[in-house]
Amino acid sequence: LPISAIHLLAGYGLTFLVARRLGIGPVLAALVGLTYVFSGPVLVMARCWHSFSVLAAFIPLFALFVDQLRTGPVTWRWPVALGVALGAYYHSGFPQLFVLGCGLLLIHAAALAAFGLVPRQRLIWLVPALAFGAAISIPVFYQQWRLSREMSLSDPGGGDGIGGNLLAMLLPYPFVQGTLPNAWGSLNLQWGGHFYYFGTVLLIAFLAAVASSGRKLFGGGPHTADRNTSARLQLALAVPAVVAFLLALGESGGLWWLMGLLPVGLRNNPFRAMPWFVFFA
């Protein structure tokens, strides 16, 4: 419990910093941080498995690193610090979280570059950072690789996506009674939908912001530099949110087959991508 509390507190502080860097006022930035660390996916998974509590801190930490690419300049200290963070993240002990975290970190950076918010040549700094993180991860990775060689690669390593509980993301119990992924649980099952929920108004606001940003950027009407930058930044943040959501849907989302290219231990239970969706949304 004390370690999880530290992770939640760090996650709140780091999310607050990310929000402030994006130009959000202090009151709303505090709301962003509280919404994230008290969201269903973060709290429920952290409660059920200690390895998942690290997500509260590492997801906003990596977003902070990526945002530094946007504001620049970047020196050699940036890949060293990110490499250390990636190595520590792997040593939290759950390889699937590492794959999801690295993948969405890269998608976040690529989206910023695609919308013209990060010079593409600056992305090269990710190469030494990932290499350094991999080097720190090797001692644990090697042991896990040796153990995983005896696992059957024919095992689909599946698990449920969140497709059957989309209404539980929009409305809480008792308005909607969702179920925990994989039909887990044996008591108080009526509250299973809490896993998916992070605020009705906030989910609607995310969808409205994406639509509004797209209209500002691609629609008609006058365009100012500030308006364009704000719209491009919102859409760049929406890209990893949408990718995480599609992964969380599992096979019905159309992206889970990519995880199927990985060894068994790295591709099970799509719902584990939910904390990333909540954070970026």
CSV table of C-alpha atoms in Angstrom, one decimal:
chain,number,residue,atom,x,y,z
A,1,LEU,CA,0.0,0.0,0.0
A,2,PRO,CA,2.7,2.6,0.8
A,3,ILE,CA,4.5,1.9,-2.5
A,4,SER,CA,1.2,2.2,-4.5
A,5,ALA,CA,0.4,5.4,-2.7
A,6,ILE,CA,3.9,6.8,-3.7
A,7,HIS,CA,3.2,5.8,-7.3
A,8,LEU,CA,-0.2,7.5,-7.3
A,9,LEU,CA,1.2,10.6,-5.7
A,10,ALA,CA,4.1,10.7,-8.2
A,11,GLY,CA,1.6,10.1,-11.0
A,12,TYR,CA,-0.5,13.0,-9.9
A,13,GLY,CA,2.5,15.4,-9.7
A,14,LEU,CA,3.9,14.3,-13.1
A,15,THR,CA,0.5,14.5,-14.8
A,16,PHE,CA,0.1,18.0,-13.3
A,17,LEU,CA,3.4,19.0,-14.8
A,18,VAL,CA,2.5,17.6,-18.2
A,19,ALA,CA,-0.8,19.5,-18.2
A,20,ARG,CA,0.9,22.8,-17.2
A,21,ARG,CA,3.5,22.3,-20.0
A,22,LEU,CA,0.6,22.0,-22.4
A,23,GLY,CA,-0.8,25.4,-21.3
A,24,ILE,CA,-3.6,24.2,-19.0
A,25,GLY,CA,-4.3,26.4,-16.0
A,26,PRO,CA,-3.4,25.2,-12.5
A,27,VAL,CA,-6.9,24.3,-11.4
A,28,LEU,CA,-7.7,22.3,-14.5
A,29,ALA,CA,-4.2,20.7,-14.4
A,30,ALA,CA,-4.9,19.5,-10.9
A,31,LEU,CA,-8.2,18.1,-12.1
A,32,VAL,CA,-6.4,16.3,-14.9
A,33,GLY,CA,-4.0,14.7,-12.4
A,34,LEU,CA,-6.7,13.6,-10.0
A,35,THR,CA,-8.8,12.2,-12.8
A,36,TYR,CA,-5.9,10.1,-14.1
A,37,VAL,CA,-4.7,8.6,-10.8
A,38,PHE,CA,-8.2,8.0,-9.5
A,39,SER,CA,-9.5,6.5,-12.8
A,40,GLY,CA,-10.9,3.0,-12.8
A,41,PRO,CA,-8.2,1.3,-14.9
A,42,VAL,CA,-5.3,2.8,-12.8
A,43,LEU,CA,-6.8,2.1,-9.4
A,44,VAL,CA,-8.3,-1.3,-10.0
A,45,MET,CA,-5.3,-2.8,-11.7
A,46,ALA,CA,-3.0,-1.4,-9.1
A,47,ARG,CA,-5.1,-2.8,-6.4
A,48,CYS,CA,-5.2,-6.3,-7.9
A,49,TRP,CA,-1.5,-6.5,-8.9
A,50,HIS,CA,1.3,-4.5,-7.4
A,51,SER,CA,3.3,-4.4,-10.7
A,52,PHE,CA,0.6,-2.3,-12.3
A,53,SER,CA,0.8,0.6,-9.8
A,54,VAL,CA,4.0,1.8,-11.5
A,55,LEU,CA,1.8,2.8,-14.5
A,56,ALA,CA,0.5,5.7,-12.5
A,57,ALA,CA,3.9,7.3,-12.5
A,58,PHE,CA,5.6,6.0,-15.7
A,59,ILE,CA,2.9,6.9,-18.2
A,60,PRO,CA,3.0,10.7,-17.4
A,61,LEU,CA,6.8,10.5,-17.0
A,62,PHE,CA,7.3,9.3,-20.5
A,63,ALA,CA,4.8,11.9,-21.8
A,64,LEU,CA,6.9,14.5,-20.0
A,65,PHE,CA,10.0,13.2,-21.8
A,66,VAL,CA,8.3,13.3,-25.2
A,67,ASP,CA,7.0,16.8,-24.6
A,68,GLN,CA,10.5,18.0,-24.0
A,69,LEU,CA,11.2,17.0,-27.7
A,70,ARG,CA,8.5,19.5,-28.6
A,71,THR,CA,9.8,22.4,-26.6
A,72,GLY,CA,13.5,21.6,-27.0
A,73,PRO,CA,16.4,22.0,-27.2
A,74,VAL,CA,17.5,18.4,-26.4
A,75,THR,CA,21.0,17.6,-25.2
A,76,TRP,CA,22.8,14.3,-24.4
A,77,ARG,CA,21.2,14.3,-20.9
A,78,TRP,CA,17.8,13.7,-22.4
A,79,PRO,CA,18.5,10.2,-23.9
A,80,VAL,CA,20.5,9.2,-20.8
A,81,ALA,CA,17.6,10.2,-18.4
A,82,LEU,CA,15.0,8.5,-20.6
A,83,GLY,CA,17.2,5.4,-20.9
A,84,VAL,CA,17.4,5.2,-17.1
A,85,ALA,CA,13.7,5.6,-16.8
A,86,LEU,CA,13.0,2.9,-19.4
A,87,GLY,CA,15.4,0.5,-17.6
A,88,ALA,CA,13.7,1.2,-14.3
A,89,TYR,CA,10.3,0.7,-16.0
A,90,TYR,CA,11.3,-2.7,-17.3
A,91,HIS,CA,12.6,-3.8,-13.9
A,92,SER,CA,9.1,-3.2,-12.5
A,93,GLY,CA,8.7,-6.8,-13.5
A,94,PHE,CA,6.0,-7.0,-16.2
A,95,PRO,CA,7.2,-7.2,-19.8
A,96,GLN,CA,3.9,-6.5,-21.4
A,97,LEU,CA,3.7,-3.1,-19.7
A,98,PHE,CA,7.1,-2.3,-21.1
A,99,VAL,CA,6.0,-3.1,-24.7
A,100,LEU,CA,2.9,-1.0,-24.4
A,101,GLY,CA,4.7,1.8,-22.7
A,102,CYS,CA,7.5,1.9,-25.3
A,103,GLY,CA,5.1,1.6,-28.2
A,104,LEU,CA,2.9,4.4,-27.1
A,105,LEU,CA,5.9,6.6,-26.2
A,106,LEU,CA,7.1,6.2,-29.9
A,107,ILE,CA,3.5,6.8,-31.2
A,108,HIS,CA,3.2,10.0,-29.1
A,109,ALA,CA,6.6,11.3,-30.4
A,110,ALA,CA,5.8,10.3,-34.0
A,111,ALA,CA,2.4,12.0,-33.8
A,112,LEU,CA,4.0,15.3,-32.6
A,113,ALA,CA,6.4,15.1,-35.5
A,114,ALA,CA,3.7,14.3,-38.0
A,115,PHE,CA,1.7,17.4,-37.0
A,116,GLY,CA,4.8,19.5,-37.3
A,117,LEU,CA,5.3,20.1,-33.6
A,118,VAL,CA,8.6,18.3,-33.3
A,119,PRO,CA,11.4,18.6,-35.9
A,120,ARG,CA,11.8,15.1,-37.4
A,121,GLN,CA,15.5,15.1,-37.0
A,122,ARG,CA,15.1,15.5,-33.2
A,123,LEU,CA,13.4,12.1,-33.1
A,124,ILE,CA,16.9,10.6,-33.6
A,125,TRP,CA,17.5,11.1,-29.9
A,126,LEU,CA,15.1,8.3,-29.3
A,127,VAL,CA,17.5,5.8,-30.7
A,128,PRO,CA,20.3,6.1,-28.0
A,129,ALA,CA,17.5,6.4,-25.3
A,130,LEU,CA,15.9,3.1,-26.3
A,131,ALA,CA,19.3,1.4,-26.7
A,132,PHE,CA,20.4,2.6,-23.2
A,133,GLY,CA,17.1,1.4,-21.7
A,134,ALA,CA,17.4,-2.0,-23.4
A,135,ALA,CA,20.9,-2.3,-22.0
A,136,ILE,CA,19.7,-1.7,-18.5
A,137,SER,CA,16.8,-4.2,-19.0
A,138,ILE,CA,19.0,-7.1,-20.2
A,139,PRO,CA,19.7,-8.7,-16.8
A,140,VAL,CA,16.0,-9.2,-16.1
A,141,PHE,CA,15.0,-9.8,-19.8
A,142,TYR,CA,17.6,-12.6,-20.2
A,143,GLN,CA,16.2,-14.5,-17.3
A,144,GLN,CA,12.6,-14.0,-18.5
A,145,TRP,CA,13.6,-15.1,-22.0
A,146,ARG,CA,15.1,-18.3,-20.7
A,147,LEU,CA,11.9,-19.1,-18.7
A,148,SER,CA,9.6,-18.2,-21.6
A,149,ARG,CA,11.3,-20.6,-24.1
A,150,GLU,CA,9.3,-23.4,-22.5
A,151,MET,CA,6.0,-21.6,-23.2
A,152,SER,CA,3.9,-22.8,-26.1
A,153,LEU,CA,3.9,-20.2,-28.9
A,154,SER,CA,0.6,-21.7,-30.2
A,155,ASP,CA,-1.1,-20.3,-27.1
A,156,PRO,CA,-3.0,-17.2,-28.4
A,157,GLY,CA,-2.5,-15.4,-25.1
A,158,GLY,CA,-5.8,-13.6,-25.5
A,159,GLY,CA,-8.1,-12.3,-22.9
A,160,ASP,CA,-11.1,-10.0,-23.3
A,161,GLY,CA,-11.1,-6.6,-24.8
A,162,ILE,CA,-13.3,-3.8,-23.5
A,163,GLY,CA,-15.9,-3.9,-26.3
A,164,GLY,CA,-18.7,-5.3,-24.2
A,165,ASN,CA,-18.4,-2.5,-21.6
A,166,LEU,CA,-18.2,0.7,-23.6
A,167,LEU,CA,-21.3,2.1,-21.9
A,168,ALA,CA,-19.6,1.6,-18.5
A,169,MET,CA,-16.9,4.1,-19.8
A,170,LEU,CA,-19.7,6.7,-20.2
A,171,LEU,CA,-22.0,6.1,-17.2
A,172,PRO,CA,-21.2,4.7,-13.7
A,173,TYR,CA,-23.1,2.2,-11.7
A,174,PRO,CA,-26.1,2.0,-11.1
A,175,PHE,CA,-26.9,3.6,-14.5
A,176,VAL,CA,-24.8,0.9,-16.2
A,177,GLN,CA,-23.7,-2.4,-14.7
A,178,GLY,CA,-20.5,-3.5,-16.4
A,179,THR,CA,-18.4,-6.6,-15.9
A,180,LEU,CA,-14.8,-7.1,-15.0
A,181,PRO,CA,-12.5,-8.3,-17.9
A,182,ASN,CA,-12.4,-12.0,-18.4
A,183,ALA,CA,-15.4,-12.4,-16.1
A,184,TRP,CA,-13.0,-12.1,-13.2
A,185,GLY,CA,-14.3,-11.6,-9.6
A,186,SER,CA,-16.6,-13.5,-7.3
A,187,LEU,CA,-18.1,-10.8,-5.0
A,188,ASN,CA,-19.7,-7.4,-5.5
A,189,LEU,CA,-19.8,-8.0,-9.3
A,190,GLN,CA,-22.3,-5.2,-9.8
A,191,TRP,CA,-19.4,-2.8,-9.4
A,192,GLY,CA,-17.2,-4.3,-12.1
A,193,GLY,CA,-18.0,-1.4,-14.5
A,194,HIS,CA,-15.9,0.9,-12.3
A,195,PHE,CA,-12.9,-0.5,-14.0
A,196,TYR,CA,-13.7,1.4,-17.2
A,197,TYR,CA,-14.9,4.7,-15.8
A,198,PHE,CA,-13.0,8.0,-15.6
A,199,GLY,CA,-15.8,10.6,-15.7
A,200,THR,CA,-18.8,11.1,-18.0
A,201,VAL,CA,-18.1,14.8,-18.7
A,202,LEU,CA,-14.4,14.1,-19.3
A,203,LEU,CA,-15.0,11.4,-21.9
A,204,ILE,CA,-17.5,13.6,-23.7
A,205,ALA,CA,-15.0,16.5,-23.5
A,206,PHE,CA,-12.3,14.3,-25.1
A,207,LEU,CA,-14.6,13.4,-28.0
A,208,ALA,CA,-15.7,17.0,-28.4
A,209,ALA,CA,-12.1,18.3,-28.3
A,210,VAL,CA,-11.0,15.8,-31.1
A,211,ALA,CA,-13.9,16.9,-33.3
A,212,SER,CA,-13.3,20.6,-32.6
A,213,SER,CA,-9.6,20.3,-33.3
A,214,GLY,CA,-10.1,18.5,-36.5
A,215,ARG,CA,-12.6,21.2,-37.7
A,216,LYS,CA,-10.2,24.0,-36.7
A,217,LEU,CA,-7.3,22.4,-38.5
A,218,PHE,CA,-9.0,21.0,-41.6
A,219,GLY,CA,-12.2,23.1,-41.8
A,220,GLY,CA,-12.8,26.5,-43.3
A,221,GLY,CA,-12.6,29.8,-41.6
A,222,PRO,CA,-9.7,32.0,-40.5
A,223,HIS,CA,-6.6,30.3,-39.2
A,224,THR,CA,-4.1,31.9,-36.7
A,225,ALA,CA,-0.8,30.5,-35.7
A,226,ASP,CA,-2.0,29.9,-32.1
A,227,ARG,CA,-5.2,28.3,-33.2
A,228,ASN,CA,-3.4,26.0,-35.6
A,229,THR,CA,-0.8,25.0,-33.0
A,230,SER,CA,-3.4,24.3,-30.3
A,231,ALA,CA,-5.5,22.2,-32.8
A,232,ARG,CA,-2.4,20.2,-33.9
A,233,LEU,CA,-1.3,19.6,-30.4
A,234,GLN,CA,-4.7,18.3,-29.4
A,235,LEU,CA,-4.9,16.0,-32.4
A,236,ALA,CA,-1.3,14.7,-31.7
A,237,LEU,CA,-2.3,13.8,-28.2
A,238,ALA,CA,-5.5,12.1,-29.5
A,239,VAL,CA,-3.4,9.7,-31.7
A,240,PRO,CA,-1.9,7.7,-28.9
A,241,ALA,CA,-5.3,7.8,-27.1
A,242,VAL,CA,-7.0,6.3,-30.1
A,243,VAL,CA,-4.3,3.7,-30.6
A,244,ALA,CA,-4.5,2.7,-26.9
A,245,PHE,CA,-8.3,2.5,-27.2
A,246,LEU,CA,-8.1,0.2,-30.3
A,247,LEU,CA,-5.6,-2.0,-28.5
A,248,ALA,CA,-7.9,-2.2,-25.5
A,249,LEU,CA,-10.7,-3.4,-27.7
A,250,GLY,CA,-8.7,-6.5,-28.6
A,251,GLU,CA,-9.3,-8.3,-31.9
A,252,SER,CA,-12.3,-6.1,-32.7
A,253,GLY,CA,-10.1,-3.0,-32.6
A,254,GLY,CA,-8.1,-4.1,-35.6
A,255,LEU,CA,-4.6,-3.5,-34.0
A,256,TRP,CA,-4.3,-6.4,-31.6
A,257,TRP,CA,-2.9,-8.7,-34.3
A,258,LEU,CA,0.3,-6.6,-34.0
A,259,MET,CA,0.6,-7.8,-30.4
A,260,GLY,CA,0.1,-11.3,-31.8
A,261,LEU,CA,3.5,-11.1,-33.5
A,262,LEU,CA,5.1,-11.0,-30.1
A,263,PRO,CA,5.9,-13.9,-27.7
A,264,VAL,CA,3.0,-15.2,-25.6
A,265,GLY,CA,3.9,-13.4,-22.4
A,266,LEU,CA,3.8,-10.0,-24.2
A,267,ARG,CA,0.4,-10.1,-25.8
A,268,ASN,CA,-2.3,-11.1,-23.4
A,269,ASN,CA,-5.3,-9.2,-22.0
A,270,PRO,CA,-5.9,-6.2,-24.2
A,271,PHE,CA,-7.7,-4.3,-21.5
A,272,ARG,CA,-4.3,-3.5,-20.0
A,273,ALA,CA,-3.9,-0.7,-22.5
A,274,MET,CA,-6.7,1.3,-20.8
A,275,PRO,CA,-4.5,3.5,-18.5
A,276,TRP,CA,-2.8,4.9,-21.6
A,277,PHE,CA,-6.2,5.8,-23.2
A,278,VAL,CA,-7.4,7.5,-20.0
A,279,PHE,CA,-4.1,9.5,-19.7
A,280,PHE,CA,-4.0,10.8,-23.2
A,281,ALA,CA,-7.8,11.4,-23.4
